[in-house]
Amino acid sequence: MHEAQRRTKRSGNRSAVQPRWHNQAYMLFLALRQHPDRCLSRPELIKAALALDEKISKERNLPRVFKGKTPMNSASASLTTNTDRYFIPFRPDGSRSMHFKLAYEPGNFKIAVQEYSKWEKKLAGHDWPFCFGIPKDPSILSTTTTGSSVNEEQPQQLIKKQAPPPSPPPRITEFDEFMMSRNGTAFHPPAPPSYHHDNNENKTNDTVTTPVIHNNNNINKKNLDIDHTGEDGSNIVAMKAVNELEQQQQEIKLEDLDLSNVPETWKDILRVGKSTIPGAGQGLFAKRKLPYNSPLGFYFGVPMTEDEYDSLKDGVGRASEYSIMYRRTVLDATDESGQPFTDPEGPMFCPFHFMNETSEKQANILFIEGAVVNQVICWTKRDIEPDEELFVWYGRDVDRHWTPAPSSSSTSQTNGINGKKTNSTTTTPPPSTS
């Protein structure tokens, strides 16, 4: 279980002449996005990506991203892994091939607002009754307040999906047959994954959160999902909170709760006002007691690939102060001029854009990567009292143009609407996808 984080600079371990967007997953993304229907079968998409890779390599004097003796295998593996969640796989009726479509339309503000509104309604209708409902019989509740799911697909569970039953062996597709004929191998269906809940559980497809790490382009993503929690330990905190909530939720039913005081919108639980940090401008405050281990809402941002963000928004206005990462997708929380949305009556107003930053120890809010693509959840780390200001910690690697105090006892630094964080990089623009 991992937290979403603010966007950070990459380290300089990649060649200066090889742009950040030049990788296998993005090459497949480009090939799919350039297709009029934004949808292709696996063989068609692989063929298109390899052709595009060759074209870009010649035009820009860059190395091929699909290398080695079996570039088609590499492309197919990248599609199957789908680490960055760029694609949605599906099989049309009567087709032997898996097809892929884009998981989201990059840079589309209207669609992003529509999705955000759906999440808010789902949260208020399916999750807050468990979070804010009061037990009719206090003896049925432990000392920790319960909650429900912010997973749009499974409203009765939190963040971490229940393990599905083992799938039957996959059918051999024409692409499988093609690859077998090339390699001279027989087809052996993979064994179904183990779903035992132990420390060595295969979480490649079960885990709906993944660490946000940008410092090493050669990191084994699978091992990160299974073994690593990050130096700051914050991922352990997120895992603990979710596991506690899942365990308690199994013992609570809606009919056991008094739902008369359950909030309906964020305006019932939050308000924007002058921050308690001197000179920080606005901040976000609780209007009522907010229970520990509860999802309060979502951090809004228009999803963009890192490459498009670098070429279109990086350095524009205050865009870099508000960008947040969902895996390798940037959620841009500003308008075309790079300014935050501050009009409560405008097309978008996200209260969590007003949160300021504090130290890791004193933060009362976590950013947790949601189960739904590009969903970043604002989650309480503890009980928050009425009129208490909400603070979040953005991580050690966040690039700021203010200098954090060297003392570990420092309580707060500004961010949010009046924040001081920037992230500036020099990049090579990716090929046009229009």
GROMACS .gro file of C-alpha atoms in nm:
model
  434
    1MET     CA    1   0.000   0.000   0.000
    2HIS     CA    2   0.156   0.329  -0.096
    3GLU     CA    3   0.094   0.697  -0.089
    4ALA     CA    4   0.060   0.925  -0.386
    5GLN     CA    5   0.314   1.205  -0.380
    6ARG     CA    6   0.395   1.541  -0.523
    7ARG     CA    7   0.587   1.538  -0.847
    8THR     CA    8   0.964   1.530  -0.811
    9LYS     CA    9   1.268   1.580  -1.027
   10ARG     CA   10   1.430   1.279  -1.184
   11SER     CA   11   1.790   1.208  -1.100
   12GLY     CA   12   2.050   1.244  -1.369
   13ASN     CA   13   2.116   0.876  -1.432
   14ARG     CA   14   1.949   0.882  -1.773
   15SER     CA   15   2.134   1.008  -2.078
   16ALA     CA   16   2.092   1.381  -2.131
   17VAL     CA   17   2.017   1.321  -2.499
   18GLN     CA   18   1.753   1.057  -2.429
   19PRO     CA   19   1.430   1.230  -2.320
   20ARG     CA   20   1.223   1.105  -2.030
   21TRP     CA   21   0.929   1.009  -2.254
   22HIS     CA   22   1.147   0.772  -2.455
   23ASN     CA   23   1.044   0.438  -2.302
   24GLN     CA   24   0.849   0.127  -2.403
   25ALA     CA   25   0.522   0.204  -2.224
   26TYR     CA   26   0.501   0.552  -2.367
   27MET     CA   27   0.586   0.431  -2.716
   28LEU     CA   28   0.285   0.198  -2.696
   29PHE     CA   29   0.079   0.484  -2.556
   30LEU     CA   30   0.178   0.710  -2.847
   31ALA     CA   31   0.096   0.442  -3.102
   32LEU     CA   32  -0.247   0.384  -2.950
   33ARG     CA   33  -0.324   0.752  -2.912
   34GLN     CA   34  -0.237   0.822  -3.273
   35HIS     CA   35  -0.497   0.571  -3.390
   36PRO     CA   36  -0.831   0.743  -3.471
   37ASP     CA   37  -1.033   0.502  -3.256
   38ARG     CA   38  -0.781   0.499  -2.968
   39CYS     CA   39  -0.823   0.121  -2.975
   40LEU     CA   40  -0.618  -0.162  -3.132
   41SER     CA   41  -0.572  -0.535  -3.098
   42ARG     CA   42  -0.252  -0.658  -2.937
   43PRO     CA   43  -0.080  -0.757  -3.267
   44GLU     CA   44  -0.184  -0.430  -3.434
   45LEU     CA   45  -0.069  -0.218  -3.142
   46ILE     CA   46   0.265  -0.397  -3.115
   47LYS     CA   47   0.325  -0.357  -3.487
   48ALA     CA   48   0.234   0.014  -3.473
   49ALA     CA   49   0.455   0.075  -3.169
   50LEU     CA   50   0.757  -0.093  -3.328
   51ALA     CA   51   0.710   0.107  -3.647
   52LEU     CA   52   0.683   0.429  -3.446
   53ASP     CA   53   0.990   0.336  -3.245
   54GLU     CA   54   1.190   0.288  -3.565
   55LYS     CA   55   1.062   0.617  -3.710
   56ILE     CA   56   1.145   0.821  -3.398
   57SER     CA   57   1.484   0.652  -3.368
   58LYS     CA   58   1.579   0.759  -3.720
   59GLU     CA   59   1.433   1.108  -3.700
   60ARG     CA   60   1.582   1.199  -3.362
   61ASN     CA   61   1.892   0.983  -3.358
   62LEU     CA   62   1.774   0.799  -3.048
   63PRO     CA   63   1.827   0.434  -2.957
   64ARG     CA   64   1.536   0.199  -3.007
   65VAL     CA   65   1.331   0.132  -2.693
   66PHE     CA   66   1.233  -0.215  -2.815
   67LYS     CA   67   1.573  -0.379  -2.839
   68GLY     CA   68   1.719  -0.726  -2.859
   69LYS     CA   69   1.631  -1.025  -3.073
   70THR     CA   70   1.261  -1.029  -2.978
   71PRO     CA   71   1.131  -0.670  -2.970
   72MET     CA   72   0.776  -0.796  -3.021
   73ASN     CA   73   0.807  -0.998  -2.702
   74SER     CA   74   0.925  -0.689  -2.518
   75ALA     CA   75   0.631  -0.487  -2.644
   76SER     CA   76   0.386  -0.762  -2.555
   77ALA     CA   77   0.530  -0.791  -2.205
   78SER     CA   78   0.500  -0.416  -2.154
   79LEU     CA   79   0.134  -0.433  -2.253
   80THR     CA   80   0.067  -0.724  -2.021
   81THR     CA   81   0.241  -0.564  -1.725
   82ASN     CA   82   0.073  -0.224  -1.783
   83THR     CA   83   0.261  -0.086  -1.485
   84ASP     CA   84   0.162   0.275  -1.550
   85ARG     CA   85  -0.203   0.187  -1.617
   86TYR     CA   86  -0.204   0.356  -1.955
   87PHE     CA   87  -0.427   0.087  -2.110
   88ILE     CA   88  -0.753  -0.098  -2.052
   89PRO     CA   89  -0.741  -0.453  -2.194
   90PHE     CA   90  -1.060  -0.618  -2.318
   91ARG     CA   91  -1.162  -0.895  -2.556
   92PRO     CA   92  -1.443  -0.814  -2.804
   93ASP     CA   93  -1.705  -1.079  -2.864
   94GLY     CA   94  -1.584  -1.333  -3.116
   95SER     CA   95  -1.225  -1.207  -3.112
   96ARG     CA   96  -0.926  -1.424  -3.027
   97SER     CA   97  -0.708  -1.119  -2.965
   98MET     CA   98  -0.692  -0.903  -2.659
   99HIS     CA   99  -0.763  -0.540  -2.749
  100PHE     CA  100  -0.640  -0.227  -2.574
  101LYS     CA  101  -0.784   0.120  -2.533
  102LEU     CA  102  -0.655   0.424  -2.347
  103ALA     CA  103  -0.735   0.426  -1.976
  104TYR     CA  104  -0.798   0.800  -1.990
  105GLU     CA  105  -0.800   1.089  -2.234
  106PRO     CA  106  -0.494   1.299  -2.145
  107GLY     CA  107  -0.538   1.672  -2.098
  108ASN     CA  108  -0.919   1.663  -2.110
  109PHE     CA  109  -1.048   1.896  -1.837
  110LYS     CA  110  -1.416   1.825  -1.901
  111ILE     CA  111  -1.380   1.448  -1.865
  112ALA     CA  112  -1.158   1.490  -1.557
  113VAL     CA  113  -1.427   1.701  -1.387
  114GLN     CA  114  -1.694   1.446  -1.475
  115GLU     CA  115  -1.491   1.160  -1.327
  116TYR     CA  116  -1.414   1.364  -1.016
  117SER     CA  117  -1.784   1.436  -0.962
  118LYS     CA  118  -1.864   1.064  -0.992
  119TRP     CA  119  -1.605   0.981  -0.727
  120GLU     CA  120  -1.746   1.243  -0.490
  121LYS     CA  121  -2.100   1.110  -0.525
  122LYS     CA  122  -1.981   0.753  -0.474
  123LEU     CA  123  -1.784   0.854  -0.168
  124ALA     CA  124  -2.076   1.037  -0.005
  125GLY     CA  125  -2.332   0.771  -0.088
  126HIS     CA  126  -2.138   0.449  -0.024
  127ASP     CA  127  -1.848   0.532   0.206
  128TRP     CA  128  -1.934   0.816   0.439
  129PRO     CA  129  -2.227   0.632   0.599
  130PHE     CA  130  -1.971   0.385   0.738
  131CYS     CA  131  -1.725   0.661   0.831
  132PHE     CA  132  -1.966   0.906   0.995
  133GLY     CA  133  -2.253   0.680   1.098
  134ILE     CA  134  -2.297   0.643   1.475
  135PRO     CA  135  -2.352   0.290   1.612
  136LYS     CA  136  -2.696   0.243   1.760
  137ASP     CA  137  -2.540  -0.007   1.996
  138PRO     CA  138  -2.190   0.114   2.098
  139SER     CA  139  -2.090  -0.237   2.198
  140ILE     CA  140  -2.070  -0.344   1.832
  141LEU     CA  141  -1.799  -0.093   1.758
  142SER     CA  142  -1.436  -0.107   1.862
  143THR     CA  143  -1.248   0.204   1.964
  144THR     CA  144  -1.171   0.291   1.601
  145THR     CA  145  -1.430   0.442   1.368
  146THR     CA  146  -1.505   0.232   1.064
  147GLY     CA  147  -1.535   0.325   0.700
  148SER     CA  148  -1.613   0.179   0.362
  149SER     CA  149  -1.460   0.169   0.020
  150VAL     CA  150  -1.354   0.441  -0.214
  151ASN     CA  151  -1.304   0.180  -0.480
  152GLU     CA  152  -1.561   0.262  -0.746
  153GLU     CA  153  -1.578  -0.098  -0.856
  154GLN     CA  154  -1.629  -0.255  -0.511
  155PRO     CA  155  -1.794  -0.013  -0.267
  156GLN     CA  156  -1.776  -0.248   0.028
  157GLN     CA  157  -1.399  -0.255   0.058
  158LEU     CA  158  -1.112  -0.014   0.095
  159ILE     CA  159  -0.829   0.059  -0.147
  160LYS     CA  160  -0.693  -0.293  -0.147
  161LYS     CA  161  -0.906  -0.520  -0.365
  162GLN     CA  162  -1.018  -0.861  -0.255
  163ALA     CA  163  -0.829  -1.133  -0.437
  164PRO     CA  164  -1.030  -1.268  -0.729
  165PRO     CA  165  -1.070  -1.642  -0.774
  166PRO     CA  166  -0.802  -1.808  -0.984
  167SER     CA  167  -0.860  -1.756  -1.352
  168PRO     CA  168  -0.877  -2.045  -1.597
  169PRO     CA  169  -0.580  -2.090  -1.829
  170PRO     CA  170  -0.588  -1.828  -2.107
  171ARG     CA  171  -0.689  -1.929  -2.457
  172ILE     CA  172  -0.419  -1.935  -2.719
  173THR     CA  173  -0.456  -1.630  -2.941
  174GLU     CA  174  -0.324  -1.580  -3.289
  175PHE     CA  175  -0.047  -1.369  -3.142
  176ASP     CA  176   0.051  -1.653  -2.909
  177GLU     CA  177   0.060  -1.888  -3.205
  178PHE     CA  178   0.269  -1.641  -3.400
  179MET     CA  179   0.520  -1.603  -3.118
  180MET     CA  180   0.539  -1.981  -3.069
  181SER     CA  181   0.612  -2.028  -3.437
  182ARG     CA  182   0.891  -1.769  -3.412
  183ASN     CA  183   1.045  -1.917  -3.101
  184GLY     CA  184   0.976  -2.285  -3.168
  185THR     CA  185   0.822  -2.331  -2.827
  186ALA     CA  186   0.510  -2.499  -2.700
  187PHE     CA  187   0.242  -2.308  -2.517
  188HIS     CA  188   0.235  -2.366  -2.140
  189PRO     CA  189  -0.037  -2.175  -1.960
  190PRO     CA  190   0.093  -1.998  -1.651
  191ALA     CA  191  -0.005  -2.137  -1.315
  192PRO     CA  192  -0.277  -1.936  -1.143
  193PRO     CA  193  -0.136  -1.683  -0.894
  194SER     CA  194  -0.135  -1.761  -0.525
  195TYR     CA  195  -0.368  -1.550  -0.313
  196HIS     CA  196  -0.244  -1.658   0.029
  197HIS     CA  197  -0.209  -1.356   0.255
  198ASP     CA  198   0.152  -1.379   0.352
  199ASN     CA  199   0.456  -1.158   0.312
  200ASN     CA  200   0.546  -1.319  -0.019
  201GLU     CA  201   0.207  -1.273  -0.181
  202ASN     CA  202   0.216  -1.204  -0.552
  203LYS     CA  203   0.078  -0.851  -0.564
  204THR     CA  204   0.154  -0.759  -0.920
  205ASN     CA  205  -0.213  -0.747  -1.019
  206ASP     CA  206  -0.379  -0.748  -0.675
  207THR     CA  207  -0.220  -0.435  -0.540
  208VAL     CA  208  -0.401  -0.119  -0.637
  209THR     CA  209  -0.136   0.114  -0.508
  210THR     CA  210   0.224   0.130  -0.614
  211PRO     CA  211   0.523   0.333  -0.496
  212VAL     CA  212   0.592   0.663  -0.669
  213ILE     CA  213   0.964   0.647  -0.737
  214HIS     CA  214   1.134   0.846  -1.009
  215ASN     CA  215   1.501   0.817  -0.925
  216ASN     CA  216   1.593   0.496  -1.107
  217ASN     CA  217   1.471   0.404  -1.451
  218ASN     CA  218   1.591   0.047  -1.405
  219ILE     CA  219   1.397  -0.030  -1.087
  220ASN     CA  220   1.212  -0.362  -1.083
  221LYS     CA  221   0.853  -0.247  -1.040
  222LYS     CA  222   0.730  -0.593  -0.938
  223ASN     CA  223   0.976  -0.614  -0.651
  224LEU     CA  224   0.879  -0.267  -0.538
  225ASP     CA  225   0.515  -0.371  -0.519
  226ILE     CA  226   0.599  -0.671  -0.305
  227ASP     CA  227   0.895  -0.586  -0.089
  228HIS     CA  228   0.953  -0.214  -0.042
  229THR     CA  229   0.775   0.042   0.169
  230GLY     CA  230   0.999   0.346   0.129
  231GLU     CA  231   1.253   0.497   0.364
  232ASP     CA  232   1.003   0.731   0.528
  233GLY     CA  233   0.778   0.447   0.645
  234SER     CA  234   0.466   0.629   0.530
  235ASN     CA  235   0.358   0.337   0.315
  236ILE     CA  236   0.343   0.121   0.628
  237VAL     CA  237   0.112   0.379   0.782
  238ALA     CA  238  -0.118   0.363   0.480
  239MET     CA  239  -0.121  -0.016   0.481
  240LYS     CA  240  -0.200  -0.028   0.852
  241ALA     CA  241  -0.488   0.218   0.821
  242VAL     CA  242  -0.649   0.034   0.532
  243ASN     CA  243  -0.611  -0.309   0.692
  244GLU     CA  244  -0.767  -0.188   1.016
  245LEU     CA  245  -1.059  -0.041   0.829
  246GLU     CA  246  -1.117  -0.356   0.623
  247GLN     CA  247  -1.114  -0.574   0.932
  248GLN     CA  248  -1.363  -0.359   1.122
  249GLN     CA  249  -1.590  -0.309   0.826
  250GLN     CA  250  -1.669  -0.679   0.814
  251GLU     CA  251  -1.834  -0.645   1.156
  252ILE     CA  252  -2.048  -0.336   1.081
  253LYS     CA  253  -2.373  -0.314   0.883
  254LEU     CA  254  -2.557  -0.001   0.776
  255GLU     CA  255  -2.869  -0.103   0.967
  256ASP     CA  256  -2.659  -0.094   1.285
  257LEU     CA  257  -2.573   0.274   1.233
  258ASP     CA  258  -2.754   0.602   1.296
  259LEU     CA  259  -2.713   0.782   0.961
  260SER     CA  260  -2.894   1.105   1.052
  261ASN     CA  261  -2.575   1.311   1.071
  262VAL     CA  262  -2.384   1.173   0.773
  263PRO     CA  263  -2.244   1.454   0.550
  264GLU     CA  264  -2.358   1.483   0.189
  265THR     CA  265  -2.081   1.698   0.037
  266TRP     CA  266  -1.734   1.818   0.133
  267LYS     CA  267  -1.890   2.152   0.234
  268ASP     CA  268  -2.051   1.973   0.528
  269ILE     CA  269  -1.715   1.872   0.672
  270LEU     CA  270  -1.453   2.119   0.542
  271ARG     CA  271  -1.405   2.492   0.504
  272VAL     CA  272  -1.137   2.713   0.351
  273GLY     CA  273  -1.003   2.991   0.573
  274LYS     CA  274  -0.693   3.179   0.681
  275SER     CA  275  -0.415   2.936   0.762
  276THR     CA  276  -0.267   2.911   1.108
  277ILE     CA  277   0.076   2.932   0.943
  278PRO     CA  278   0.194   3.296   0.938
  279GLY     CA  279   0.213   3.422   0.581
  280ALA     CA  280   0.072   3.104   0.430
  281GLY     CA  281  -0.254   3.257   0.310
  282GLN     CA  282  -0.547   3.017   0.292
  283GLY     CA  283  -0.571   2.675   0.454
  284LEU     CA  284  -0.821   2.392   0.489
  285PHE     CA  285  -1.008   2.329   0.816
  286ALA     CA  286  -1.245   2.072   0.962
  287LYS     CA  287  -1.600   2.194   1.025
  288ARG     CA  288  -1.675   1.893   1.244
  289LYS     CA  289  -1.488   1.604   1.394
  290LEU     CA  290  -1.336   1.390   1.121
  291PRO     CA  291  -1.284   1.028   1.227
  292TYR     CA  292  -0.952   0.853   1.205
  293ASN     CA  293  -0.900   0.634   0.899
  294SER     CA  294  -1.162   0.800   0.679
  295PRO     CA  295  -1.149   0.905   0.311
  296LEU     CA  296  -1.249   1.272   0.293
  297GLY     CA  297  -1.228   1.328  -0.080
  298PHE     CA  298  -0.996   1.338  -0.378
  299TYR     CA  299  -0.718   1.560  -0.505
  300PHE     CA  300  -0.834   1.694  -0.841
  301GLY     CA  301  -0.603   1.714  -1.139
  302VAL     CA  302  -0.630   1.676  -1.514
  303PRO     CA  303  -0.431   1.363  -1.606
  304MET     CA  304  -0.137   1.421  -1.838
  305THR     CA  305   0.165   1.216  -1.928
  306GLU     CA  306   0.486   1.349  -1.777
  307ASP     CA  307   0.609   1.432  -2.123
  308GLU     CA  308   0.306   1.641  -2.218
  309TYR     CA  309   0.314   1.812  -1.882
  310ASP     CA  310   0.681   1.899  -1.926
  311SER     CA  311   0.622   2.046  -2.270
  312LEU     CA  312   0.289   2.221  -2.198
  313LYS     CA  313   0.267   2.318  -1.831
  314ASP     CA  314   0.602   2.289  -1.655
  315GLY     CA  315   0.708   2.643  -1.565
  316VAL     CA  316   0.370   2.787  -1.664
  317GLY     CA  317   0.223   2.995  -1.383
  318ARG     CA  318   0.200   2.791  -1.064
  319ALA     CA  319   0.128   2.456  -1.228
  320SER     CA  320   0.436   2.291  -1.079
  321GLU     CA  321   0.323   2.384  -0.727
  322TYR     CA  322   0.005   2.181  -0.757
  323SER     CA  323   0.094   1.884  -0.974
  324ILE     CA  324   0.069   1.546  -0.806
  325MET     CA  325   0.162   1.202  -0.932
  326TYR     CA  326  -0.053   0.896  -0.989
  327ARG     CA  327   0.209   0.639  -1.083
  328ARG     CA  328   0.372   0.804  -1.386
  329THR     CA  329   0.074   1.020  -1.473
  330VAL     CA  330   0.078   1.386  -1.368
  331LEU     CA  331  -0.247   1.528  -1.229
  332ASP     CA  332  -0.238   1.895  -1.327
  333ALA     CA  333  -0.450   2.098  -1.085
  334THR     CA  334  -0.434   2.433  -1.264
  335ASP     CA  335  -0.603   2.615  -1.551
  336GLU     CA  336  -0.452   2.699  -1.891
  337SER     CA  337  -0.253   2.983  -1.735
  338GLY     CA  338  -0.111   2.758  -1.467
  339GLN     CA  339  -0.324   2.915  -1.194
  340PRO     CA  340  -0.517   2.717  -0.930
  341PHE     CA  341  -0.895   2.703  -0.930
  342THR     CA  342  -1.000   2.944  -0.653
  343ASP     CA  343  -1.356   3.033  -0.754
  344PRO     CA  344  -1.604   2.829  -0.544
  345GLU     CA  345  -1.866   2.881  -0.814
  346GLY     CA  346  -1.634   2.796  -1.102
  347PRO     CA  347  -1.623   2.475  -1.308
  348MET     CA  348  -1.382   2.320  -1.056
  349PHE     CA  349  -1.310   2.391  -0.692
  350CYS     CA  350  -1.114   2.131  -0.499
  351PRO     CA  351  -1.078   2.213  -0.128
  352PHE     CA  352  -0.772   1.990  -0.097
  353HIS     CA  353  -0.575   2.228  -0.318
  354PHE     CA  354  -0.575   2.460  -0.014
  355MET     CA  355  -0.402   2.215   0.219
  356ASN     CA  356  -0.068   2.332   0.352
  357GLU     CA  357   0.233   2.120   0.435
  358THR     CA  358   0.378   2.014   0.767
  359SER     CA  359   0.630   1.756   0.882
  360GLU     CA  360   0.570   1.387   0.829
  361LYS     CA  361   0.509   1.332   1.200
  362GLN     CA  362   0.257   1.613   1.237
  363ALA     CA  363   0.060   1.558   0.916
  364ASN     CA  364  -0.299   1.454   0.977
  365ILE     CA  365  -0.379   1.371   0.612
  366LEU     CA  366  -0.233   1.109   0.377
  367PHE     CA  367  -0.244   1.112  -0.002
  368ILE     CA  368  -0.324   0.750  -0.093
  369GLU     CA  369  -0.330   0.619  -0.448
  370GLY     CA  370  -0.680   0.492  -0.524
  371ALA     CA  371  -0.798   0.178  -0.696
  372VAL     CA  372  -0.950   0.375  -0.981
  373VAL     CA  373  -0.701   0.509  -1.235
  374ASN     CA  374  -0.577   0.862  -1.155
  375GLN     CA  375  -0.759   0.866  -0.821
  376VAL     CA  376  -0.569   1.021  -0.528
  377ILE     CA  377  -0.755   0.996  -0.197
  378CYS     CA  378  -0.720   1.239   0.093
  379TRP     CA  379  -0.727   1.015   0.400
  380THR     CA  380  -0.726   1.098   0.771
  381LYS     CA  381  -0.427   0.969   0.969
  382ARG     CA  382  -0.598   1.034   1.303
  383ASP     CA  383  -0.906   1.199   1.452
  384ILE     CA  384  -0.925   1.562   1.343
  385GLU     CA  385  -1.110   1.799   1.574
  386PRO     CA  386  -1.352   2.078   1.468
  387ASP     CA  387  -1.169   2.390   1.342
  388GLU     CA  388  -0.839   2.203   1.325
  389GLU     CA  389  -0.634   2.275   1.013
  390LEU     CA  390  -0.560   1.990   0.772
  391PHE     CA  391  -0.197   1.930   0.684
  392VAL     CA  392  -0.025   1.684   0.453
  393TRP     CA  393   0.339   1.586   0.405
  394TYR     CA  394   0.461   1.578   0.047
  395GLY     CA  395   0.772   1.368   0.100
  396ARG     CA  396   1.147   1.422   0.121
  397ASP     CA  397   1.204   1.430  -0.253
  398VAL     CA  398   0.970   1.719  -0.332
  399ASP     CA  399   1.157   1.997  -0.510
  400ARG     CA  400   1.091   2.330  -0.337
  401HIS     CA  401   1.227   2.676  -0.397
  402TRP     CA  402   1.197   2.752  -0.028
  403THR     CA  403   1.452   2.584   0.196
  404PRO     CA  404   1.309   2.349   0.459
  405ALA     CA  405   1.430   2.420   0.810
  406PRO     CA  406   1.722   2.192   0.903
  407SER     CA  407   1.569   2.111   1.241
  408SER     CA  408   1.350   1.801   1.253
  409SER     CA  409   1.130   1.985   1.503
  410SER     CA  410   1.012   2.230   1.242
  411THR     CA  411   0.634   2.221   1.240
  412SER     CA  412   0.504   2.364   0.918
  413GLN     CA  413   0.600   2.488   0.574
  414THR     CA  414   0.369   2.649   0.325
  415ASN     CA  415   0.226   2.483   0.022
  416GLY     CA  416  -0.134   2.472  -0.102
  417ILE     CA  417  -0.284   2.777  -0.276
  418ASN     CA  418  -0.014   3.006  -0.138
  419GLY     CA  419   0.256   2.744  -0.164
  420LYS     CA  420   0.622   2.777  -0.246
  421LYS     CA  421   0.702   2.459  -0.435
  422THR     CA  422   0.829   2.451  -0.788
  423ASN     CA  423   0.969   2.187  -1.016
  424SER     CA  424   1.158   2.297  -1.321
  425THR     CA  425   1.326   2.066  -1.571
  426THR     CA  426   1.457   2.098  -1.923
  427THR     CA  427   1.305   1.836  -2.150
  428THR     CA  428   1.279   1.729  -2.509
  429PRO     CA  429   0.916   1.745  -2.624
  430PRO     CA  430   0.761   1.414  -2.727
  431PRO     CA  431   0.622   1.353  -3.075
  432SER     CA  432   0.284   1.508  -3.144
  433THR     CA  433  -0.010   1.283  -3.071
  434SER     CA  434  -0.272   1.492  -3.241
   0.00000   0.00000   0.00000
